Coordinates of C-alpha atoms in Angstrom, one line a residue:
X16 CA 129.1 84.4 134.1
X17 CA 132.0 83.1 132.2
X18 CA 133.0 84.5 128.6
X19 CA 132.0 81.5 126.1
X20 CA 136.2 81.1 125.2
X21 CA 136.5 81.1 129.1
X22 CA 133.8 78.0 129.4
X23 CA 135.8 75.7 126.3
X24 CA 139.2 76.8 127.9
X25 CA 138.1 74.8 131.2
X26 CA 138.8 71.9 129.4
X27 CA 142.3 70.2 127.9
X28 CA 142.4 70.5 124.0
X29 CA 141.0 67.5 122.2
X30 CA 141.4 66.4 118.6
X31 CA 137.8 67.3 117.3
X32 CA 136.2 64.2 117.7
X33 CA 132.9 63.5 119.8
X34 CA 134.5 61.1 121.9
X35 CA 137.9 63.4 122.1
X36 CA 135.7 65.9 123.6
X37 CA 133.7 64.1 126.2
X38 CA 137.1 62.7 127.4
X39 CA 138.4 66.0 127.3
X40 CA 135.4 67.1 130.0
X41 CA 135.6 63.2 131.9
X42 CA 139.3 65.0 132.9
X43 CA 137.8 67.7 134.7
X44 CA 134.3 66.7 135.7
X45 CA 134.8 63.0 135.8
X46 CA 131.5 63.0 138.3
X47 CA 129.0 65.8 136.9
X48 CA 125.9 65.2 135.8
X49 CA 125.6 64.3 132.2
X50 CA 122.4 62.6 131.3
X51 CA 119.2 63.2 133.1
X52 CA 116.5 61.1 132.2
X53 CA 113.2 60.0 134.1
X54 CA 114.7 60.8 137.3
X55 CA 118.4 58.6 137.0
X56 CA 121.7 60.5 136.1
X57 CA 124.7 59.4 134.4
X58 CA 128.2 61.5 135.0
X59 CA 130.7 62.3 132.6
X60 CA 132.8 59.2 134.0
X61 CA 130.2 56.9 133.5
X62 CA 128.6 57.7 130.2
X63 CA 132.2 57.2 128.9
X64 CA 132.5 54.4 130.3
X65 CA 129.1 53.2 128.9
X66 CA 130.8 54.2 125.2
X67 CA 133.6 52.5 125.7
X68 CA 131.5 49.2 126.4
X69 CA 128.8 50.0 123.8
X70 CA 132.1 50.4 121.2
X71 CA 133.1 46.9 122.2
X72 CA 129.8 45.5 122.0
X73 CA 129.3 46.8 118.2
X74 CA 133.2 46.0 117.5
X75 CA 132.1 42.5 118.8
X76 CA 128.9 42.4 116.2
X77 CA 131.2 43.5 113.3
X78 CA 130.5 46.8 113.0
X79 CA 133.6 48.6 111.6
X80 CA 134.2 52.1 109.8
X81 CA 131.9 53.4 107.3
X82 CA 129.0 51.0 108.5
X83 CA 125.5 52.4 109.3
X84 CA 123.2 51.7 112.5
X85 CA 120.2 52.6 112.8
X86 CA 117.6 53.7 116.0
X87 CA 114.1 54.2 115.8
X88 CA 113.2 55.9 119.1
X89 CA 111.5 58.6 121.5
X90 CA 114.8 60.2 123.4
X91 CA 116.8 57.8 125.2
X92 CA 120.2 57.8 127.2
X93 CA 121.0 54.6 124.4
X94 CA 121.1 56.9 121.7
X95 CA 123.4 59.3 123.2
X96 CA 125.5 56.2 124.0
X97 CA 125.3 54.6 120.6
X98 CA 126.2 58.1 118.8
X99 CA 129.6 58.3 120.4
X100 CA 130.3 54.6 120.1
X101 CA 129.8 54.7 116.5
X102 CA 131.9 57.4 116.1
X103 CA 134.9 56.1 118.3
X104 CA 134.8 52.9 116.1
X105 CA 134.1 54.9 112.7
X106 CA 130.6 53.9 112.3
X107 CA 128.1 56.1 111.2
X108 CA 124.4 57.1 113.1
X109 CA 121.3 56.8 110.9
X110 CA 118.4 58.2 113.3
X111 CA 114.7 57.9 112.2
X112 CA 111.4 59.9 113.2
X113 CA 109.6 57.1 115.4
X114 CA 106.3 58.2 113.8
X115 CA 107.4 57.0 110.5
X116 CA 105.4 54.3 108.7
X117 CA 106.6 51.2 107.2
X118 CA 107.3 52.6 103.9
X119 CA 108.5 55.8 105.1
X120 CA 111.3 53.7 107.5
X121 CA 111.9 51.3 104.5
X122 CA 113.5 53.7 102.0
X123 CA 115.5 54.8 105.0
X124 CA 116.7 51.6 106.2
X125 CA 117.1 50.8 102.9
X126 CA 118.7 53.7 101.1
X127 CA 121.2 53.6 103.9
X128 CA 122.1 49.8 104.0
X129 CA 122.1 49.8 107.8
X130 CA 123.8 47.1 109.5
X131 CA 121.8 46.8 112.5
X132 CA 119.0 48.5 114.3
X133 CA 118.4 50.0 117.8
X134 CA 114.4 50.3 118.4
X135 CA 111.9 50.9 121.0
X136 CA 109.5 48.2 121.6
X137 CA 106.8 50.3 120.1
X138 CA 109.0 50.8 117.2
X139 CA 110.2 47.5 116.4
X140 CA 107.8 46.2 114.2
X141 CA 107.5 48.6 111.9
X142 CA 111.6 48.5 111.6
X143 CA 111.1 44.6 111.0
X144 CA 109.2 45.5 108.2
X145 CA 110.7 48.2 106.5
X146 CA 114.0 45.8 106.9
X147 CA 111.9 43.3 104.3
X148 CA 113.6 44.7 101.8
X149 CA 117.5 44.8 102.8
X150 CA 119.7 42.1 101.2
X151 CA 121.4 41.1 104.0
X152 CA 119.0 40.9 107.4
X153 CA 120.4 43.1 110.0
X154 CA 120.5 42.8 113.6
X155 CA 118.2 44.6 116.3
X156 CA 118.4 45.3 119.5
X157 CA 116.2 47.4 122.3
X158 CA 116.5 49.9 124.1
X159 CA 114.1 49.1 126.8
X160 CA 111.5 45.6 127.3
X161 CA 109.5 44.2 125.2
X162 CA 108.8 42.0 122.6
X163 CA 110.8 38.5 123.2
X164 CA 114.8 37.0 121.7
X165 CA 115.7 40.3 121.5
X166 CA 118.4 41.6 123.5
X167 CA 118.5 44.7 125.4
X168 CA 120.9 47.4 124.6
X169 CA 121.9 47.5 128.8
X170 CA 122.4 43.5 129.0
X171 CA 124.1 43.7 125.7
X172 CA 126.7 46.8 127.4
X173 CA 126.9 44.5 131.0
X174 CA 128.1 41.7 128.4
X175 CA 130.4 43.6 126.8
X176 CA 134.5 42.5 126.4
X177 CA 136.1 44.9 129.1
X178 CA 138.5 46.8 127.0
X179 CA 137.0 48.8 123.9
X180 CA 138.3 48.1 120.6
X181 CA 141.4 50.7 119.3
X182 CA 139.5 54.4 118.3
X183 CA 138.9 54.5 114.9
X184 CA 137.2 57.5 113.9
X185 CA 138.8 60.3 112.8
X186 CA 137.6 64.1 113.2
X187 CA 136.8 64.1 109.4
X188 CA 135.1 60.5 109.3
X189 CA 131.4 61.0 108.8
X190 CA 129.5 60.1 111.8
X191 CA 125.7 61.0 111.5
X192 CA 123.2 60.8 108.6
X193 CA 120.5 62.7 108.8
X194 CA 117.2 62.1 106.4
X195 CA 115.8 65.2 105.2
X196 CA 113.1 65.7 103.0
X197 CA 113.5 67.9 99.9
X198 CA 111.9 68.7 96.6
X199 CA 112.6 65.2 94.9
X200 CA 110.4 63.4 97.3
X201 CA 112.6 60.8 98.6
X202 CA 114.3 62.4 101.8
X203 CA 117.8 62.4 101.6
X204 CA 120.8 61.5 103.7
X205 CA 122.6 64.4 105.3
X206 CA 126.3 63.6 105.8
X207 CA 127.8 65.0 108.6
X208 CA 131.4 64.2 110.2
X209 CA 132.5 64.5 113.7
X210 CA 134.1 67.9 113.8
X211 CA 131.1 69.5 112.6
X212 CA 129.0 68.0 115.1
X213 CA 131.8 69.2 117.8
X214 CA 132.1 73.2 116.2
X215 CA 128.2 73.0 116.2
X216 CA 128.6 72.5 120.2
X217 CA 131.0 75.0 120.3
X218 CA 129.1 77.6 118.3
X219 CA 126.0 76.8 120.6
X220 CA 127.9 77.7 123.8
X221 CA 128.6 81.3 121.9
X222 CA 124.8 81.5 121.2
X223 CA 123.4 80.8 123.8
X224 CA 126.6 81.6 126.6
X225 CA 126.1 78.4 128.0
X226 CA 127.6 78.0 131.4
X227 CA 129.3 74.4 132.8
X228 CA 126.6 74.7 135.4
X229 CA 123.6 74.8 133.2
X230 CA 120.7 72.1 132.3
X231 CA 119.6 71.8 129.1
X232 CA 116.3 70.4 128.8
X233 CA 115.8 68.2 125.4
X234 CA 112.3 68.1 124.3
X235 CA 113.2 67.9 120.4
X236 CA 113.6 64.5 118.7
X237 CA 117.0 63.6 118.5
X238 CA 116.5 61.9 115.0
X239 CA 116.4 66.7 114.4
X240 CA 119.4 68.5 113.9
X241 CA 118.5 70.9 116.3
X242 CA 118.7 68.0 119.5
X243 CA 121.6 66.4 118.2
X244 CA 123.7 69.4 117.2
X245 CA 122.9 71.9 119.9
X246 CA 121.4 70.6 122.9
X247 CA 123.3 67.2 122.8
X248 CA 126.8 68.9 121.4
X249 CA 125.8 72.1 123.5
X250 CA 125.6 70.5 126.3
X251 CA 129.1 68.3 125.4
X252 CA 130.9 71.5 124.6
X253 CA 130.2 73.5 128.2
X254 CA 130.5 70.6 130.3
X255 CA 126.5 70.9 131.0
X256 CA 124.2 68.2 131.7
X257 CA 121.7 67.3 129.6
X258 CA 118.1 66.2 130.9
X259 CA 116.5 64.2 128.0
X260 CA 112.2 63.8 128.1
X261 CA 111.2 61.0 125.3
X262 CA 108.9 64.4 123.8
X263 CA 107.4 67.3 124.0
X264 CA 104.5 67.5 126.3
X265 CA 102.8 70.7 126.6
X266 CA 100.6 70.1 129.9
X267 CA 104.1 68.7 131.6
X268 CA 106.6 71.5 130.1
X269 CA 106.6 73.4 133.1
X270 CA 106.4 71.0 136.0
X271 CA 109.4 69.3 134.1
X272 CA 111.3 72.1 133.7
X273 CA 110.8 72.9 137.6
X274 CA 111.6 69.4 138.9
X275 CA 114.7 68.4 136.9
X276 CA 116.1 72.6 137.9
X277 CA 116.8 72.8 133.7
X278 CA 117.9 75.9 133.2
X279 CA 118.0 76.5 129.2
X280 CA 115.8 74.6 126.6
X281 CA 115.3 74.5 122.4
X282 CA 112.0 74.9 121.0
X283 CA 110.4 75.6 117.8
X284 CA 107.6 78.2 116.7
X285 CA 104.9 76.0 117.1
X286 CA 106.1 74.8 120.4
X287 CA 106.5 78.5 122.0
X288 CA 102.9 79.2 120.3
X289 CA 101.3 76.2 122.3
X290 CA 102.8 77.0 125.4
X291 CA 101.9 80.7 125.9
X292 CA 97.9 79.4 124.7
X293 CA 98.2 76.9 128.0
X294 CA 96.2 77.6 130.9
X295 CA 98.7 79.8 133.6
X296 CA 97.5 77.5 135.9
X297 CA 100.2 74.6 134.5
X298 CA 103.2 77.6 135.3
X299 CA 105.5 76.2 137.9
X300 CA 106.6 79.7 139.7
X301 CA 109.9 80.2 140.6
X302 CA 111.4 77.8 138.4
X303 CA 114.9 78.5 136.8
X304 CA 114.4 78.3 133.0
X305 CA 116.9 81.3 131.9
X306 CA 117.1 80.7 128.1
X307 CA 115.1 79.5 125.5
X308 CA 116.5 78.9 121.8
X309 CA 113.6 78.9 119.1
X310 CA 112.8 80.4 115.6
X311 CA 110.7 82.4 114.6
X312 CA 109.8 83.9 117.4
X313 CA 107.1 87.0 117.4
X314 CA 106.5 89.9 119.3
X315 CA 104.2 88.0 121.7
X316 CA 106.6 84.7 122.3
X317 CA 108.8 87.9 123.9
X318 CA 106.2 89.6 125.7
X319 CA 104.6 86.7 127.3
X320 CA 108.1 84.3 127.8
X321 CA 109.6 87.3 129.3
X322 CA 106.7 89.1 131.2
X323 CA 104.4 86.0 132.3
X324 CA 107.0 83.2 132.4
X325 CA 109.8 84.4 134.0
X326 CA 112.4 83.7 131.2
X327 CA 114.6 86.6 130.6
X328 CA 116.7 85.7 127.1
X329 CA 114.9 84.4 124.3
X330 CA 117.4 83.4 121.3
X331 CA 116.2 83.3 117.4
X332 CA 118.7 81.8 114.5
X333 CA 118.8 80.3 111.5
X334 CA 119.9 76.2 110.4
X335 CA 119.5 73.4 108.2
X336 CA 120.7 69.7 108.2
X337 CA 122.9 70.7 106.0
X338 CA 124.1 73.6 107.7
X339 CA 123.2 73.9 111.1
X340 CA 123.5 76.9 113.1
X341 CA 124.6 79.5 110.5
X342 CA 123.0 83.0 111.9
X343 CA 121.5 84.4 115.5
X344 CA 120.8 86.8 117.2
X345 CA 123.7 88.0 119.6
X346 CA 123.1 87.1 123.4
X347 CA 123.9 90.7 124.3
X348 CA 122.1 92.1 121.3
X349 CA 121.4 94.2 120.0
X350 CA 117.8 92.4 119.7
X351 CA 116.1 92.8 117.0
X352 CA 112.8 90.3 117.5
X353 CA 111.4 88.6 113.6
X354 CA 115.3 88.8 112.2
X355 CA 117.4 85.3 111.5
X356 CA 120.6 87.4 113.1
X357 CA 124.0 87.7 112.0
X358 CA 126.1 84.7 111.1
X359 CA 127.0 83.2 113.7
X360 CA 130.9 83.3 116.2
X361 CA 132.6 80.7 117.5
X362 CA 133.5 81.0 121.0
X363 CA 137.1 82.2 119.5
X364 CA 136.4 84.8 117.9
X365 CA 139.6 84.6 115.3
X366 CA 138.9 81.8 114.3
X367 CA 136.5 81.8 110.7
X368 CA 133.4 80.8 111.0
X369 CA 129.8 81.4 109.0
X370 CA 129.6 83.8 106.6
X371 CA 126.3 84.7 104.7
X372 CA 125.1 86.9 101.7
X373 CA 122.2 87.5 99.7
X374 CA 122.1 86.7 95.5
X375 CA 120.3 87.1 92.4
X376 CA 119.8 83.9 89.9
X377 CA 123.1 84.6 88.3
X378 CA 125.2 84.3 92.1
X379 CA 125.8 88.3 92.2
X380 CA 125.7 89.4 95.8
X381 CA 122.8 91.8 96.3
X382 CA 123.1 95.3 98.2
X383 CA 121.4 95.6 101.5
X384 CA 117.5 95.4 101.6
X385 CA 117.0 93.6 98.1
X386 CA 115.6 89.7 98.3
X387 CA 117.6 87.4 96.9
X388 CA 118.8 83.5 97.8
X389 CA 120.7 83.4 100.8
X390 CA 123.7 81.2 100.1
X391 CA 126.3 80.0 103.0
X392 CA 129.8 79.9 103.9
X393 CA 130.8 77.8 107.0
X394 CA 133.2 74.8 108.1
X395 CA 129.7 73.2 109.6
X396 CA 128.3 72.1 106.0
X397 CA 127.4 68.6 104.9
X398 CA 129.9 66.5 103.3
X399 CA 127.4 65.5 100.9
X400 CA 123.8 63.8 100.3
X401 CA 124.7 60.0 100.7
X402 CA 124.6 58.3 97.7
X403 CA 123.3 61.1 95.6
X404 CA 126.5 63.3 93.8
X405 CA 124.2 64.9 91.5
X406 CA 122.1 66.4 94.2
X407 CA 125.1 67.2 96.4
X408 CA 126.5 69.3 93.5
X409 CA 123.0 71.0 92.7
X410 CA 123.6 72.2 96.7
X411 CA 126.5 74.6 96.1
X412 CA 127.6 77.0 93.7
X413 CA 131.8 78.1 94.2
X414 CA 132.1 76.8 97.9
X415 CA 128.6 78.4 98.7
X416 CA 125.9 76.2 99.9
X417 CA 122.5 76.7 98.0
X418 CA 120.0 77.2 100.7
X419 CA 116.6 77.5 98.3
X420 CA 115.4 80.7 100.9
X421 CA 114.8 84.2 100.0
X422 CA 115.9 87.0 102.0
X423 CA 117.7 89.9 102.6
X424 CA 120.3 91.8 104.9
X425 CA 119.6 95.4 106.8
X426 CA 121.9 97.5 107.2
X427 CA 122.8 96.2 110.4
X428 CA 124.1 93.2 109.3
X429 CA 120.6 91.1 110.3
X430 CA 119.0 88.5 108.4
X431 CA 115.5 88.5 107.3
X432 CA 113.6 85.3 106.1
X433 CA 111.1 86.1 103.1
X434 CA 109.9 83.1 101.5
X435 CA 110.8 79.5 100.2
X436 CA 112.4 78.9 96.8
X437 CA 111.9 74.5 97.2
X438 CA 109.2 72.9 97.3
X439 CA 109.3 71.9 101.3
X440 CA 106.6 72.7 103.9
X441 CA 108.0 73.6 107.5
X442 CA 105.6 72.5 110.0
X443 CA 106.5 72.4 113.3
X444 CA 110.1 72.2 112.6
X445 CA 110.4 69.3 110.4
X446 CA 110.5 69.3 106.3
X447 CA 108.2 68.0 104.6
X448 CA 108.1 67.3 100.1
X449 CA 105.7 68.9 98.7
X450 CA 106.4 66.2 95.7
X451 CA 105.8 63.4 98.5
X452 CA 102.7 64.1 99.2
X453 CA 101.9 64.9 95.6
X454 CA 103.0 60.9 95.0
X455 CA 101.0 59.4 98.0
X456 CA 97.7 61.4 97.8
X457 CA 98.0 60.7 93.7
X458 CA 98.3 57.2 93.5
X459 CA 94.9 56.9 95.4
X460 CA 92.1 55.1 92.6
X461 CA 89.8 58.0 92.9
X462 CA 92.9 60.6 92.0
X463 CA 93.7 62.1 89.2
X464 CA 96.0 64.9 90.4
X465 CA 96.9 66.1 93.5
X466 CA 99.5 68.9 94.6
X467 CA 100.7 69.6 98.4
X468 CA 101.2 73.5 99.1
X469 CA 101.8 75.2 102.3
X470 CA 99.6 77.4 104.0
X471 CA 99.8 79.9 107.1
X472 CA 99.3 77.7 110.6
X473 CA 97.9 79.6 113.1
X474 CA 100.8 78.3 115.5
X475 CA 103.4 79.7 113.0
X476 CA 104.9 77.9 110.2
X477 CA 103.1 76.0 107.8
X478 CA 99.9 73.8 107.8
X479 CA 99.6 71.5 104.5
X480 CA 96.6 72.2 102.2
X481 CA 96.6 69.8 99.7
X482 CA 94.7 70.7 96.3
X483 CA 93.0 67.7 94.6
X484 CA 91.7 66.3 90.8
X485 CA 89.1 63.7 91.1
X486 CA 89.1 61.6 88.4
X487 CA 86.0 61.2 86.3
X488 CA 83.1 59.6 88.3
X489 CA 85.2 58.8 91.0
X490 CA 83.8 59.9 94.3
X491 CA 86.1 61.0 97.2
X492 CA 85.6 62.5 100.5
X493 CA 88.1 64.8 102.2
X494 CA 88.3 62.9 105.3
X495 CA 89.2 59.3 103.0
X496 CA 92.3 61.4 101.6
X497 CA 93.5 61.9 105.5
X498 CA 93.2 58.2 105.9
X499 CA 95.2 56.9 103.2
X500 CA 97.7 59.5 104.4
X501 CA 98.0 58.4 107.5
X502 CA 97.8 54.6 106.8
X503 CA 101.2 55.5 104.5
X504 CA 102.7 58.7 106.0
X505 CA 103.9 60.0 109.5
X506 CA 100.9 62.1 111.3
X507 CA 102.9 65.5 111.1
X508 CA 102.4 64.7 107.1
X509 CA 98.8 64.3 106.9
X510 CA 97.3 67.2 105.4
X511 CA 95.0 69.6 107.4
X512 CA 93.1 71.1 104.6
X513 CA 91.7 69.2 101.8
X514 CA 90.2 71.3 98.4
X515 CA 88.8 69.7 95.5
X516 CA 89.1 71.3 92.5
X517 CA 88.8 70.5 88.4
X518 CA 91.7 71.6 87.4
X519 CA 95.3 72.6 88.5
X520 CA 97.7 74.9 86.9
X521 CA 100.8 74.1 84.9
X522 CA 103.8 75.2 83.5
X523 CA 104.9 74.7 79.5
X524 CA 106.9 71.9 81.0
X525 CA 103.6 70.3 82.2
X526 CA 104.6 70.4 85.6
X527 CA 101.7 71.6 88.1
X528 CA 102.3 75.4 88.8
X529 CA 102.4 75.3 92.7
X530 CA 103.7 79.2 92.8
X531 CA 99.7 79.9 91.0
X532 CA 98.1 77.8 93.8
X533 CA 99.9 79.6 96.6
X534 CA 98.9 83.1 95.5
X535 CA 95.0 82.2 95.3
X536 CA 93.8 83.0 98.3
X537 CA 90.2 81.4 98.1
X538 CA 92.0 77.5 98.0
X539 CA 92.3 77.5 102.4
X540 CA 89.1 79.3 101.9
X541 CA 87.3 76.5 100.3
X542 CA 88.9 73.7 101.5
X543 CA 87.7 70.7 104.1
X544 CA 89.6 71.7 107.4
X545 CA 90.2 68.4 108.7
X546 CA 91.2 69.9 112.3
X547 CA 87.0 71.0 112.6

């Protein structure tokens, strides 16, 4: 196995941009595999070549630097393609959850003042609508047949002029932004430029020792962080191929994972939970899964990946969109299962890289084994919130991004995860705003109040239990408040436990005391479990 400074010295220096860096591995491995998906490959060679027409094809639209595109999709091969186009040509990638609603993809689509609009067929009418609302009408395109007079992103690349337009996009030129949700309620756009999305690559290949010879199977959605800037820029940075599945499917993982040979693969808690509840009868022996990334993991993800599955390393770390891959735990250990790890190496090992501590309210560093807020260090941080310089500015404190966690350091050097300071719920990897959820479920007629908490899934992570005022003579069933959720929100934000109650906490400032509702116990007790 080769050292992870021995895999990214294979390949001729580059100057830190994404499309730098593929040509950097086209020189080498002009004809391995790249992209894998539903049985077709792509090489290096040609998904350059693929860029370099898809840059010419937007050039030819007008898309220039600083402009936004957006794509609304399961995984697909276009968006790989479209991510490096816009970068060459200085444009920027705005990916969306396919399972958003109209109003969800609206203040997206919106808030960003995209341009233009890559969609699946299933996905383009909802992107049509949430459009309604732009000034200008942007352009769409698809990624695959369907609905009629639009053109599809493959004829539109076989159209293309030849010769791509000059590069334009600079290692420092935002390229990504990526819509997280946070305690405001509106999700926010994550501003990321190129040479973070390249370092993130880089660190991956120290985390996970990724090998030029390894595939990396992509069940995460690549409008996540964790798809874009690991397994995608992973995958980039060893020279790896990259099999792409449009999502998860439990029943499938395995067979999957044996047909297309992957070799490593990105999960979340939820995911690993599901997988070791499946019948052993779906287990594809003597497949060649090595190396699964995924946080948190617990005692029995180890036992059973490694004992009953056959998969021998089992990595846990630590991320945000704003600051993706920050801490894990070292390949060669020492393992310490439950812990976020240490911050984490690039593959050079001089070179500095994350850096992590633990303080009170006031920004003092904390000694080992006292909670505090874990606040970061590391050239892989946002540029910014787009559009938002008051919340970008709330996010750091002297060079030191904010993080909102509690935790604390052993004496080790490991990490440990304690509790949330925002008002997010993690459930199954994705954020959700408390505060959202508080404005959707209140503005129903029969609501007075309403306040989103989260509450222990049995999957790990959080479920949503949402606790609720009627308002006087109103009548309201638990399962009404699910449907007017879903009818507004994305299904992974519809709450699973509903609890009506006749009054809710507050603070002096009249704001509903959410810290009081998630230390009464008896709330999950009482509540509607809309899973029964």
């Amino acid at each position: 196995m080769l050292k992870p400074i021995e895999v990214l010295s294979l390949y001729p220096d580059h100057d830190g941009t994404l499309c730098g860096s593929l040509d950097s591995r086209v020189a080498v491995a002009p004809d391995r595999e790249f992209l894998v998906f539903k049985g077709g490959a792509a090489t290096y060679h040609e998904v350059s070549r693929q860029v370099e027409r898809a840059a010419a094809m937007l050039a030819a639209r007008g898309v220039g630097p600083g402009d936004r595109v957006g794509v609304m999709s399961l995984n697909h091969p276009s968006t790989v393609a479209l991510f490096f186009a816009l970068a060459r040509i200085g444009a920027i990638l705005v990916p969306l959850n396919p399972d958003y609603g109209v109003e969800e993809a609206g203040y997206v689509l919106s808030h960003a003042e995209i341009c233009g609009v890559l969609a699946s067929p299933e996905t383009i009418d909802t992107v049509r609508a949430g459009c309604a609302r732009l000034a200008r009408a942007p352009w769409y395109m698809l990624n695959a047949p369907g609905p009629g007079g639009l053109p599809l992103f493959a004829d539109a690349l076989s159209g293309a002029p030849v010769e791509a337009p000059p590069t334009a996009g600079a290692a420092d030129a935002t390229c990504v932004l990526i819509y997280t949700s946070g305690t405001t309620g509106c999700p926010k756009g994550v501003m990321h430029r190129q040479r973070s999305v390249v370092l993130a690559g880089e660190g991956f290949v120290e985390r996970m020792h990724l090998q030029p010879n390894d595939r990396m199977l992509c069940i995460l959605p690549m409008f996540h962080i964790n798809a874009l800037f690991y397994s995608l820029a992973g995958a980039l940075a060893a020279g790896a191929t990259l099999i792409l599945e449009p999502r998860f499917s439990a029943s499938a993982f395995w067979r999957t994972v044996a047909e297309t040979r992957a070799t490593q693969a990105n999960t979340l808690a939820a995911i690993s939970s599901i997988l070791i509840r499946r019948p052993r009868e779906e287990l594809v022996t003597g497949h060649g899964l090595r190396k699964i990334y995924g946080a948190p993991l617990t005692e029995e993800h180890y036992r059973v990946f490694r004992e009953e599955f056959g998969v021998p390393h089992l990595i846990e770390g630590y991320g945000m969109s704003e600051i993706p891959g920050v801490l894990n735990i070292p390949f060669e250990g020492p393992h310490k299962p439950g812990s976020m790890g240490r911050p984490s190496r690039h593959p050079d090992h001089a070179m500095a890289f994350a850096e992590m501590k633990v303080v009170d309210d006031a920004g003092n560093a904390l000694p080992d084994g006292e909670t505090g807020e874990l606040v970061v260090r590391t050239p892989i941080v946002m540029q910014g919130y787009f559009r938002d310089p008051e919340q970008t500015a709330a996010a750091f404190r002297d060079g030191w991004f904010l993080t909102g966690d509690l935790g604390w350091r052993d004496r080790d050097g490991y990490f440990r995860f304690v509790a949330r300071k925002k008002d997010v719920i993690r459930k199954r990897g994705e954020n959700i705003a408390g505060a959202e959820l508080d404005r959707v479920i209140g503005s129903h007629p029969a609501v007075l109040e309403a306040a989103a908490i989260p509450v222990p899934a049995e999957l790990g992570e959080d479920d949503v239990l949402v606790a609720i005022v009627r308002r006087p003579d109103a009548a309201l069933e638990a399962r009404e408040v699910a449907e007017w959720c879903r009818a507004r929100l994305a299904p992974i934000k519809v709450p699973r436990y509903v609890v009506f109650v006749e009054t809710l906490p507050h603070t002096p400032t009249h704001r509903v005391a959410k810290f009081k509702l998630r230390a009464d116990a008896s709330l999950k007790a009482r509540a509607v479990d809309l899973a029964r």
